[in-house]
mmCIF file of C-alpha atoms and ligand atoms in Angstrom:
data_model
loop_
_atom_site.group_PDB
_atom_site.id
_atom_site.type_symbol
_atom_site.label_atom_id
_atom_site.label_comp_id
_atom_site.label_asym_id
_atom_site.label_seq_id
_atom_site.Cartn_x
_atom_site.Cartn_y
_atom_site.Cartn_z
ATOM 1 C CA UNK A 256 6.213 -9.050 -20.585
ATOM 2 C CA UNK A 257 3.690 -7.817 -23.247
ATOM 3 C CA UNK A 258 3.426 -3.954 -24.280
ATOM 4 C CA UNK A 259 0.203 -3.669 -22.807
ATOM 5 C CA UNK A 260 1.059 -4.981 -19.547
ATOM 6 C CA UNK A 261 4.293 -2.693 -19.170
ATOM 7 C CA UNK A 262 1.746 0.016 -20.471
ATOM 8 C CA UNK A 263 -0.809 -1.294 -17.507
ATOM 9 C CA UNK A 264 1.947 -1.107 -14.518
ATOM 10 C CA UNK A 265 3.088 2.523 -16.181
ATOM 11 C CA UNK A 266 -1.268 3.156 -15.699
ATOM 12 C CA UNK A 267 -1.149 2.297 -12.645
ATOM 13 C CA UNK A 268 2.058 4.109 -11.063
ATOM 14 C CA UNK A 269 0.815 6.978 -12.925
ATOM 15 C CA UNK A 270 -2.936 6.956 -11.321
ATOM 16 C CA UNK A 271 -1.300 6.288 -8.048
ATOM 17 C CA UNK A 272 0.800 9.376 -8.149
ATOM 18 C CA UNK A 273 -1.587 11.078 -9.546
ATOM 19 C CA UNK A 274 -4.128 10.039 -6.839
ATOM 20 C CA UNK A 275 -1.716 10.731 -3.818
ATOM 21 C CA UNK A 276 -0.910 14.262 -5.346
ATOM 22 C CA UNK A 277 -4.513 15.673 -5.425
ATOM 23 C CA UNK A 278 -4.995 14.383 -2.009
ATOM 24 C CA UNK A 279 -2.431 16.346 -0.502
ATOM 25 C CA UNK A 280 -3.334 19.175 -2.256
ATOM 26 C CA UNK A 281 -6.848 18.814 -1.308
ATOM 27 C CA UNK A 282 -5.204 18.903 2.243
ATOM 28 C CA UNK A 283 -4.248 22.388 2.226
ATOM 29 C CA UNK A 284 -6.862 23.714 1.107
ATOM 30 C CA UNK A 285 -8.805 22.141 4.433
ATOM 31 C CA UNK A 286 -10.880 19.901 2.268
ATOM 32 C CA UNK A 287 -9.880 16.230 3.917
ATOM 33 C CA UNK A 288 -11.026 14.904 7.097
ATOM 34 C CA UNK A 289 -7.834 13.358 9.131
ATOM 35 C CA UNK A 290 -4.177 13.421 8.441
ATOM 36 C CA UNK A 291 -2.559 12.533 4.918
ATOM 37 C CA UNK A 292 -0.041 10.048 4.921
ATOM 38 C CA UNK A 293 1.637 10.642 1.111
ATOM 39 C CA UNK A 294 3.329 7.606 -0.457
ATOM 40 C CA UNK A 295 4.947 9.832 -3.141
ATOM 41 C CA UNK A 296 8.219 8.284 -4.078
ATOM 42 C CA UNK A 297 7.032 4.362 -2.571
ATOM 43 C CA UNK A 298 4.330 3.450 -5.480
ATOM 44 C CA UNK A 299 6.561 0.499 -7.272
ATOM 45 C CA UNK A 300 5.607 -0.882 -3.842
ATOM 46 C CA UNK A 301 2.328 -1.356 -4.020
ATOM 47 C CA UNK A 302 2.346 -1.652 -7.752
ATOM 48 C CA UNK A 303 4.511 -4.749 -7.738
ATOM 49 C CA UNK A 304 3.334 -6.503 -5.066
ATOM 50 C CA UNK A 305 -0.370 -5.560 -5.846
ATOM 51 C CA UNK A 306 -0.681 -5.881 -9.481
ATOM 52 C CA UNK A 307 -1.195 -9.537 -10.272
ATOM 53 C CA UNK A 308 -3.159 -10.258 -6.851
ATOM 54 C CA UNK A 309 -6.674 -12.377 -7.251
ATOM 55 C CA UNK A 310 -9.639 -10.613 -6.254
ATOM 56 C CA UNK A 311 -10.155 -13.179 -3.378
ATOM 57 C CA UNK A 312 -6.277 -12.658 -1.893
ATOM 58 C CA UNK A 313 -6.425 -10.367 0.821
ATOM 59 C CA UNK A 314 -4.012 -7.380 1.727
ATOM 60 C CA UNK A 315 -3.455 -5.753 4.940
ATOM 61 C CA UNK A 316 -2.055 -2.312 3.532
ATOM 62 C CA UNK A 317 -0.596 0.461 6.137
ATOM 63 C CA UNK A 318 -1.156 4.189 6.603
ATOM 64 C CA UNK A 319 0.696 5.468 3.466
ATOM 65 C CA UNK A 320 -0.291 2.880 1.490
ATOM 66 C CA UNK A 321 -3.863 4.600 -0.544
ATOM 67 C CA UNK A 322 -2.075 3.053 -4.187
ATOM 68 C CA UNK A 323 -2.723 -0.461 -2.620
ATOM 69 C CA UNK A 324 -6.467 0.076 -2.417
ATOM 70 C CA UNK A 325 -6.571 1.534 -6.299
ATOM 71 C CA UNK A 326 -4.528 -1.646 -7.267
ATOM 72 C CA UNK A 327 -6.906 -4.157 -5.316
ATOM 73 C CA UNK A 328 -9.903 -2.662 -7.086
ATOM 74 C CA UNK A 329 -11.056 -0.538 -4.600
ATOM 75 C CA UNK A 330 -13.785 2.052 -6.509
ATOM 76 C CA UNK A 331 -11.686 5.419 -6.885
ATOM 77 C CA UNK A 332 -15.126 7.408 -6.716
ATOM 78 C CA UNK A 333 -15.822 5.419 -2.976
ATOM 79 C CA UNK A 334 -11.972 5.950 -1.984
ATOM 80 C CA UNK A 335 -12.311 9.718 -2.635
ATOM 81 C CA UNK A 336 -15.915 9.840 -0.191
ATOM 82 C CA UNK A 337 -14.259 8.299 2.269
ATOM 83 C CA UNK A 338 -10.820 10.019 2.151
ATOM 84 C CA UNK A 339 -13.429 13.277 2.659
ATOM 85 C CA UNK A 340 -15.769 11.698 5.312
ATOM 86 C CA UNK A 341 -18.401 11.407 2.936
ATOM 87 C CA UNK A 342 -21.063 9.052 3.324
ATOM 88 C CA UNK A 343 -20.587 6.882 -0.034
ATOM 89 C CA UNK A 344 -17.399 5.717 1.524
ATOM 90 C CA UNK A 345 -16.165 2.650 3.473
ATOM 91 C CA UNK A 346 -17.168 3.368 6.665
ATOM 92 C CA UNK A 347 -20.017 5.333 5.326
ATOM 93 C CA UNK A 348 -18.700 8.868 6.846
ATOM 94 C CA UNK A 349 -17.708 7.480 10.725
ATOM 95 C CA UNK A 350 -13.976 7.174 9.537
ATOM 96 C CA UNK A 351 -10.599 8.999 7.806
ATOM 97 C CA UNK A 352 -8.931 7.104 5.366
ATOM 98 C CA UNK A 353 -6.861 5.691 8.058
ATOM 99 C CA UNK A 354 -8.634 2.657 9.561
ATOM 100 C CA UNK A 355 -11.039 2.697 6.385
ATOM 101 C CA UNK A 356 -11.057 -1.027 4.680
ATOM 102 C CA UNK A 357 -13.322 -2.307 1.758
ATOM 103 C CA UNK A 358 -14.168 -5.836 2.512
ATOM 104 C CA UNK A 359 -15.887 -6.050 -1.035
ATOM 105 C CA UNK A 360 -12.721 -6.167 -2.320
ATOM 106 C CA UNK A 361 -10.361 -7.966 0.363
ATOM 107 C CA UNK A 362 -9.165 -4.790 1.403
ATOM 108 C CA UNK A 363 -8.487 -5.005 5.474
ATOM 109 C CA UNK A 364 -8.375 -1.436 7.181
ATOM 110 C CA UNK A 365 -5.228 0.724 8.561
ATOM 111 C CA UNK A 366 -5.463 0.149 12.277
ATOM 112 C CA UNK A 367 -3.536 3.169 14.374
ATOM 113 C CA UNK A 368 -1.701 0.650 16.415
ATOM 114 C CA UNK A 369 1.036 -0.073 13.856
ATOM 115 C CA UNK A 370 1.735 -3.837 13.235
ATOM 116 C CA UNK A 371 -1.149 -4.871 14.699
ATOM 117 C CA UNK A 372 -2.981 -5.947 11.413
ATOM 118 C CA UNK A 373 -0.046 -8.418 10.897
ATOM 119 C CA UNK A 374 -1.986 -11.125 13.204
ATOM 120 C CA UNK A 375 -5.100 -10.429 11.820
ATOM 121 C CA UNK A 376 -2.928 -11.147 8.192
ATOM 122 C CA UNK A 377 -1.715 -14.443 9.475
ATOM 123 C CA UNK A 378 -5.352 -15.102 10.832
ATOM 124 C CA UNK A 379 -6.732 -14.771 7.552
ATOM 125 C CA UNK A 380 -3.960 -17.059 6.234
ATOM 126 C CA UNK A 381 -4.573 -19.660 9.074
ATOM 127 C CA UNK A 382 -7.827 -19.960 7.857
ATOM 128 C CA UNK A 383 -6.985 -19.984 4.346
ATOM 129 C CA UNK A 384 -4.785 -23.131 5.304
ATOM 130 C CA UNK A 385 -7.558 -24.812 7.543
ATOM 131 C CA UNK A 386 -10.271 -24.450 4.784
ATOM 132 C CA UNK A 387 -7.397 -25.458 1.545
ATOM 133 C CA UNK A 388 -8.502 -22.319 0.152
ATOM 134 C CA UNK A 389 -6.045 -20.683 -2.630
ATOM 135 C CA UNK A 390 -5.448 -17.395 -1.447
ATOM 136 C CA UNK A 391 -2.831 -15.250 0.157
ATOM 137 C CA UNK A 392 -2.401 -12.658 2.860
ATOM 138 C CA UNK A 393 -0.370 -9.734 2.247
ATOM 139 C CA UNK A 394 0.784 -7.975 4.937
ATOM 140 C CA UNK A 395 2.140 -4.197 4.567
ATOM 141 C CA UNK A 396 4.076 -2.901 7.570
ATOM 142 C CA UNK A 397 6.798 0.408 7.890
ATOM 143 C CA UNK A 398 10.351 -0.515 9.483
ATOM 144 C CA UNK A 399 9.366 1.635 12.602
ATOM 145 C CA UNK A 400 6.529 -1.322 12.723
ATOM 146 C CA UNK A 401 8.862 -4.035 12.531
ATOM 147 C CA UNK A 402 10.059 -3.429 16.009
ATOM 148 C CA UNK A 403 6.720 -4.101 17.596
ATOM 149 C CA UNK A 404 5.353 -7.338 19.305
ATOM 150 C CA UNK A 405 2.787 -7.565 17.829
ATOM 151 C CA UNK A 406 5.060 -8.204 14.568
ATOM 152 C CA UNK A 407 6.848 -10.920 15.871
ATOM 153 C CA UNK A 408 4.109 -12.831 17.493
ATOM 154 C CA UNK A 409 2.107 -12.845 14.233
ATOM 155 C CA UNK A 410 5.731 -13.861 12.449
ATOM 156 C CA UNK A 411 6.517 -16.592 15.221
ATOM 157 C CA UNK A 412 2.765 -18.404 14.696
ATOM 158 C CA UNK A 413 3.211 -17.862 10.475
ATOM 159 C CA UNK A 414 6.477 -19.509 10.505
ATOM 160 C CA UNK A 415 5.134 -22.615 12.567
ATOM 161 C CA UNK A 416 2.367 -23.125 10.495
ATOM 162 C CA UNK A 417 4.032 -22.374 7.281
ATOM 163 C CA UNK A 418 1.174 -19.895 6.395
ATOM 164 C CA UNK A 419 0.634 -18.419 3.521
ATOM 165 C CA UNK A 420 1.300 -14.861 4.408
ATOM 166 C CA UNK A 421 3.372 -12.246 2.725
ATOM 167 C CA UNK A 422 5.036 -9.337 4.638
ATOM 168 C CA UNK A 423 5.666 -6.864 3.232
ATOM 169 C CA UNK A 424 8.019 -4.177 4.599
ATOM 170 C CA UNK A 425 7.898 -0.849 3.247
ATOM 171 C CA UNK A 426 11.369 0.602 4.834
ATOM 172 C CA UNK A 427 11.221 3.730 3.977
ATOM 173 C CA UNK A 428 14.295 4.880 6.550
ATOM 174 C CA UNK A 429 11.982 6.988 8.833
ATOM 175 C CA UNK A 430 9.498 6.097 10.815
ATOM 176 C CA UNK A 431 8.276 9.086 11.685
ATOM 177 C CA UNK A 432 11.771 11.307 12.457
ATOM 178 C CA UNK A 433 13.563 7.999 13.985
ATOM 179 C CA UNK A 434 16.206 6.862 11.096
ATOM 180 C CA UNK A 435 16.742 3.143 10.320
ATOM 181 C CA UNK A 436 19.857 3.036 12.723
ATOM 182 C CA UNK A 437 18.152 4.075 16.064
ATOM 183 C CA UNK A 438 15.340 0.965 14.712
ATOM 184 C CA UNK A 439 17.217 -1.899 14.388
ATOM 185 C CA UNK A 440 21.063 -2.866 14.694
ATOM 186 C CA UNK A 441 20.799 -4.678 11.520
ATOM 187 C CA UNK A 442 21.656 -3.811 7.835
ATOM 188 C CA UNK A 443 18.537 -5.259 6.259
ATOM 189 C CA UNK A 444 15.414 -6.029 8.717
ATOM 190 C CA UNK A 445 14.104 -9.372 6.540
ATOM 191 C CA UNK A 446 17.470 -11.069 8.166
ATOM 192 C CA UNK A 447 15.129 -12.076 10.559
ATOM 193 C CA UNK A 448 12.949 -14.262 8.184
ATOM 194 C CA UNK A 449 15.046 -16.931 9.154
ATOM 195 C CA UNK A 450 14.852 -16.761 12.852
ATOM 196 C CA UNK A 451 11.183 -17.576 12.076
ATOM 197 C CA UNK A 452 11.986 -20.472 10.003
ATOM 198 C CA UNK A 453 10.697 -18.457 6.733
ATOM 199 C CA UNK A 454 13.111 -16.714 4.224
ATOM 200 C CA UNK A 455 13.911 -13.236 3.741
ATOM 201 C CA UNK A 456 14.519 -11.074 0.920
ATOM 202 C CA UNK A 457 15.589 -7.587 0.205
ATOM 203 C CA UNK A 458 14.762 -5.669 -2.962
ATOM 204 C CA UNK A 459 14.867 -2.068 -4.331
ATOM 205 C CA UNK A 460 11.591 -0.589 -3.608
ATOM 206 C CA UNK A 461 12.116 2.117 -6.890
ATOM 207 C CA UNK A 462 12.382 -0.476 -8.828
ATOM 208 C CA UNK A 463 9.220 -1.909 -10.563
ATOM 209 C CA UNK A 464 11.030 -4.735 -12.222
ATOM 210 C CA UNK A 465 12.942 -5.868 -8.678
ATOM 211 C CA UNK A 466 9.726 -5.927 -6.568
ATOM 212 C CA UNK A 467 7.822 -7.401 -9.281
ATOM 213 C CA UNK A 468 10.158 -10.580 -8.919
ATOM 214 C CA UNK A 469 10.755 -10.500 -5.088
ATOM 215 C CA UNK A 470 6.727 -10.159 -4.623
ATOM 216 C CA UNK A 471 6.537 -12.990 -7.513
ATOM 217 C CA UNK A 472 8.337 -15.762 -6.115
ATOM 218 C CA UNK A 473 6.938 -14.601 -2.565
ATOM 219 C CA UNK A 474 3.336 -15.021 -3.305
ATOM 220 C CA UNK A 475 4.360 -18.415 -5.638
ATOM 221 C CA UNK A 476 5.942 -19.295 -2.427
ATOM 222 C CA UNK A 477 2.895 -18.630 -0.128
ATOM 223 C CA UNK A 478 0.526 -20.338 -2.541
ATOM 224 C CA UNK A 479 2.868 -23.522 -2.853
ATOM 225 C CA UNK A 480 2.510 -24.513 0.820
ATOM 226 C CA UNK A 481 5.837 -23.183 1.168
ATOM 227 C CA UNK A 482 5.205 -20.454 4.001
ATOM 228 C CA UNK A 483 5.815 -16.692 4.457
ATOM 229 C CA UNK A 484 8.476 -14.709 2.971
ATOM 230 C CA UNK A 485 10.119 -11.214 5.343
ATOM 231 C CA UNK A 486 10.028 -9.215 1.953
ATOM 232 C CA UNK A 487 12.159 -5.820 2.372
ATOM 233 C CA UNK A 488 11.545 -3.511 0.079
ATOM 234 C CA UNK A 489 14.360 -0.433 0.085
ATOM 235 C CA UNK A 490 12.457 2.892 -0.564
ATOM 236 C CA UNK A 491 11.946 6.725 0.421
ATOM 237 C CA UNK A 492 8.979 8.718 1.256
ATOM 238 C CA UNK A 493 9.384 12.203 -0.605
ATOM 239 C CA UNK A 494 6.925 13.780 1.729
ATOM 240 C CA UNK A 495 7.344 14.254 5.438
ATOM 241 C CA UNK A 496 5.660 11.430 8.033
ATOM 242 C CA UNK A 497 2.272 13.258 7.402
ATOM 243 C CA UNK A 498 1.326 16.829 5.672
ATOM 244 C CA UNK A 499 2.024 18.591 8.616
ATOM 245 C CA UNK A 500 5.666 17.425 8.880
ATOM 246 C CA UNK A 501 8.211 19.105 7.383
ATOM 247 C CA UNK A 502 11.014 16.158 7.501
ATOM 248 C CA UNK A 503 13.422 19.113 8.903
ATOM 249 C CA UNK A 504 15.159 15.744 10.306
ATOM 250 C CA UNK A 505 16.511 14.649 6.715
ATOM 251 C CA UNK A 506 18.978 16.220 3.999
ATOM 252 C CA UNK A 507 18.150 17.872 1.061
ATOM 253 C CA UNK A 508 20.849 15.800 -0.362
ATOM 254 C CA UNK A 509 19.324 13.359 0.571
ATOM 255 C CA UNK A 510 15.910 14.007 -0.864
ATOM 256 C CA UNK A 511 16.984 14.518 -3.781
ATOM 257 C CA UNK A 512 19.082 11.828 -4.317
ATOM 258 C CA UNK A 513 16.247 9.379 -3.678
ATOM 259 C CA UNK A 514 14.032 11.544 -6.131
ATOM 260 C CA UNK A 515 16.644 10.706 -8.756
ATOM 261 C CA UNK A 516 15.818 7.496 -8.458
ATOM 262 C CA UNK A 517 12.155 8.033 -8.988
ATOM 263 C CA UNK A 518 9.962 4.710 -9.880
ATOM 264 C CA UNK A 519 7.811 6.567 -12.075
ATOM 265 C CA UNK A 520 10.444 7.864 -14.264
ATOM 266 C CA UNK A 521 12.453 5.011 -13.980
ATOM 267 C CA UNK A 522 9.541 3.023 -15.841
ATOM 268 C CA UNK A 523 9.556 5.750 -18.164
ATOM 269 C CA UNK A 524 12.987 5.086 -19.179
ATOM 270 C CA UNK A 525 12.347 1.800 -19.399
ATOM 271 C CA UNK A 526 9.690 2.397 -21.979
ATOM 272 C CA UNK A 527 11.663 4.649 -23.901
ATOM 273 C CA UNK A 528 14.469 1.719 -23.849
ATOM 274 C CA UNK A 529 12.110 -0.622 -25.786
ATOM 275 C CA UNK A 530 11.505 2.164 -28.040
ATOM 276 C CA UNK A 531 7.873 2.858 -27.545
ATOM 277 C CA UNK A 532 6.513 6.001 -28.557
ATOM 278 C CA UNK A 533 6.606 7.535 -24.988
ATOM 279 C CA UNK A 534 5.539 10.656 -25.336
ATOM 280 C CA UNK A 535 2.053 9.472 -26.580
ATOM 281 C CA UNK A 536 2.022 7.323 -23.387
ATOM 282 C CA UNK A 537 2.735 9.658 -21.210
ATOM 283 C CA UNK A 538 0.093 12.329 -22.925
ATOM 284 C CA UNK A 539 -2.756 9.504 -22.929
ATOM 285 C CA UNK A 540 -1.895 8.359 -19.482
ATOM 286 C CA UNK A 541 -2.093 11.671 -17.669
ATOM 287 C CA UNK A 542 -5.274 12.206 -19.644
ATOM 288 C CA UNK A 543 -6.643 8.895 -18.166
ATOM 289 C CA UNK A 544 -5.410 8.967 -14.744
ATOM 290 C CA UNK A 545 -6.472 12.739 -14.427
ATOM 291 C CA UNK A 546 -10.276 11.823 -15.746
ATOM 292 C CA UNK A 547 -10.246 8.962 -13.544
ATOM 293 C CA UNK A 548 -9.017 11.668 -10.045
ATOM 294 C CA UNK A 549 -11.693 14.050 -11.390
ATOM 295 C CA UNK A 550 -14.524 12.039 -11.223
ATOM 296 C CA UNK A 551 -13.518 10.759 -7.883
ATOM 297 C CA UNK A 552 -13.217 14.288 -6.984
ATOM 298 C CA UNK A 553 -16.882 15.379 -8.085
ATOM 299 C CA UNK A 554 -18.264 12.186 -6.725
ATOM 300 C CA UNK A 555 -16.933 12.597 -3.464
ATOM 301 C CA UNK A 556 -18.059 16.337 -3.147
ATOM 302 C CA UNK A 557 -21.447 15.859 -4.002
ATOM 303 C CA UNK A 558 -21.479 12.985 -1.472
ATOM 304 C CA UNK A 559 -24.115 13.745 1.946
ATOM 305 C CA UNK A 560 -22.586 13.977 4.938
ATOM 306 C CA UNK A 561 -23.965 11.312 7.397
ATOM 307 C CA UNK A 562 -26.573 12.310 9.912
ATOM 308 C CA UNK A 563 -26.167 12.085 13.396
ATOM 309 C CA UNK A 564 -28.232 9.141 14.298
ATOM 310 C CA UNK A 565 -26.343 6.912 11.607
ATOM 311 C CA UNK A 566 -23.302 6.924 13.800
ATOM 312 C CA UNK A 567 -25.023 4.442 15.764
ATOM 313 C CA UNK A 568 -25.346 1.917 12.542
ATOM 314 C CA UNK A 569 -22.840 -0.863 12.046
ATOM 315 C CA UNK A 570 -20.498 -0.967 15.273
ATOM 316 C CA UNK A 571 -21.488 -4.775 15.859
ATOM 317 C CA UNK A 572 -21.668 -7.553 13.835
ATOM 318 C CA UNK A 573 -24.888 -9.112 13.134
ATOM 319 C CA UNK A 574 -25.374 -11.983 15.312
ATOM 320 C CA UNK A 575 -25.236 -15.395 13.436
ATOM 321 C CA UNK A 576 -28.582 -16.862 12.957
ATOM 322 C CA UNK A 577 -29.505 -20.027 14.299
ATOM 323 C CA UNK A 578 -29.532 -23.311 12.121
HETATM 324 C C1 LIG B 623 2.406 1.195 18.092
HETATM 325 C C2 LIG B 623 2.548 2.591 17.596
HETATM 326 N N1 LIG B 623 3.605 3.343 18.006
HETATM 327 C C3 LIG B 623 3.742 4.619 17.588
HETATM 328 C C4 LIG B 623 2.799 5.170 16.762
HETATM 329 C C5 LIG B 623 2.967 6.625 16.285
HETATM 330 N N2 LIG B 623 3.389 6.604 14.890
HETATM 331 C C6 LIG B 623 2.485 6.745 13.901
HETATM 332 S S1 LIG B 623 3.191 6.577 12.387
HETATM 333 C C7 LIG B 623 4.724 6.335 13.046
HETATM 334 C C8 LIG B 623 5.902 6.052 12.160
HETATM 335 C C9 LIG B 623 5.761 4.718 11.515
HETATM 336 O O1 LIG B 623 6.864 4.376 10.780
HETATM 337 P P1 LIG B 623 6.879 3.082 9.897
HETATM 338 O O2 LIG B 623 6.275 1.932 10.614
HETATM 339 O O3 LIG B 623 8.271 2.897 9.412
HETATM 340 O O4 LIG B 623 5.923 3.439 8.656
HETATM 341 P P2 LIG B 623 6.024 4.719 7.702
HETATM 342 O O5 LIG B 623 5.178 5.790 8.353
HETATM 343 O O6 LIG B 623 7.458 5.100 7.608
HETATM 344 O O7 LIG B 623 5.470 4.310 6.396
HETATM 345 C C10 LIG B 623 4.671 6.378 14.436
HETATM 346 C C11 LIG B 623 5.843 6.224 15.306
HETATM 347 C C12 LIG B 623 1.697 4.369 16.362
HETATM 348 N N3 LIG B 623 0.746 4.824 15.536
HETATM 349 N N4 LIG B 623 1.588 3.083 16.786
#
């Protein structure tokens, strides 16, 4: 890996922290419209996986997963109006962040129904397959998610077709206040990649460098003809469920010993391993990711609110003209 690429991923776990921090501050002080679902603690996640996507790839992120949108090339400035209800966003004020997507950039909205954007992502990769086109779906999902229907119908109809679909699941241990062993009766959840004909994988989610090469030879996978991949990615939420949890349900211990293995500062030692000047970085990073959260900040501020009558724009699609 070139410097400037490890100096791009330490960017861009840096803005997403950085990012997911102001939001939940804005929180308290009553400033964001709907809940706040913090990823602190998961962003090697969406950084690995995310990070060498084409434009024209599609992801399917969930609830707690805002860094995805940054790394796809979603506008910060646009991310911040609609986090705030603001008009300039992605659903032009009607929406939270939660079910908000941005289409410009391949960016498929949070549905509330958990798992149920997993057959839309093997929809998307069914057509990419149909039409030979060379792109992949990624599809984001918690553990809790994993137990749905919905999850295993869209896995059952990928595996047939050998689509190329990624899924990608963010186990976290939680989902909400249930703990991995009242979800499954399994160690590792992507064990059941092969009951769909598809392999799975398991990889430290704090560790940029391990879900960099599961996501890797995933998405080589999907784009080879080779089919979907259950990728498992091991990782903590710092936060509770939402801002208005307190996570009384976990340890302190354990808290803590998850936020010693911290993904941001694990990169950091990293960089200081290949004896780079880190301190700079880390001065000229904050600098840059904080500029970059201000602006989003002003932008989405001085953002209208929509009027009334605009709630009635965009709820159907435009009919297809005729030939
Ligand atoms: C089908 C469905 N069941 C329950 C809920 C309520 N709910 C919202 S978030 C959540 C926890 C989800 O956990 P997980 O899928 O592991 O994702 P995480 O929040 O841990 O990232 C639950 C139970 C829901 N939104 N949808």
């Amino acid at each position: 890996m070139t410097e400037q690429k490890e100096r791009e991923l330490y960017f861009w776990l840096r803005l997403v922290r950085e990012f997911e921090g102001r939001v939940s501050m804005l929180d308290k002080q009553g400033k964001i419209q709907g809940g706040v679902y913090s990823g602190k603690g998961q962003e090697a996640v969406v950084v690995g996986v995310c990070h060498d996507l084409r434009p024209d790839d599609w992801i399917f992120p969930l609830h707690r997963d805002l860094g995805a949108f940054l790394l796809k090339g979603a506008d910060p400035k646009r991310l911040m109006a609609q986090i705030f209800g603001r008009r300039e966003g992605f659903a032009k004020g009607k929406d939270s962040f939660l079910h908000g997507g941005d289409f410009s950039h391949c960016i498929f909205g949070a549905t509330s129904m958990l798992g149920s954007t997993l057959p839309v992502a093997v929809g998307s990769a069914y057509k990419f397959k149909i039409r030979k086109e060379d792109r992949v779906a990624i599809a984001f999902f918690g553990e809790g998610a994993s137990s749905r229907g919905d999850v295993h119908e869209a896995m059952n109809f990928a595996g047939i077709y050998k689509l190329p679909v990624v899924f990608v699941c963010e186990n976290n241990f939680y989902a909400y206040s249930t703990p991995n062993e009242l979800q499954f009766a399994v160690e590792d959840v992507a064990v059941r990649g092969p009951g769909y004909g598809f392999k799975g994988d398991v990889c430290s989610g704090n560790d940029l460098h391990s879900v960099m090469k599961a996501a890797k030879k995933a998405i080589d996978r999907a784009r080879g003809g080779e089919g979907p991949t259950y990728l498992e990615c091991k990782t903590y939420r710092y936060h509770g469920h939402s801002e208005h949890d307190r996570a009384t349900y976990r340890s302190e211990e354990e808290l803590v010993t998850w936020e010693s293995r911290d993904p941001v500062e694990r990169w950091e030692v990293y960089l200081e391993k290949r004896k780079y000047d880190v301190a700079a970085i880390k001065a000229e990073t904050a600098q840059r990711v904080k500029k970059i959260v201000d602006e989003a900040l002003a932008f989405a501020e001085a953002s209208p609110w929509p009027e009334g009558p605009e709630a009635m724009e965009d709820l159907y699609a435009m009919p297809i003209p005729e030939e």
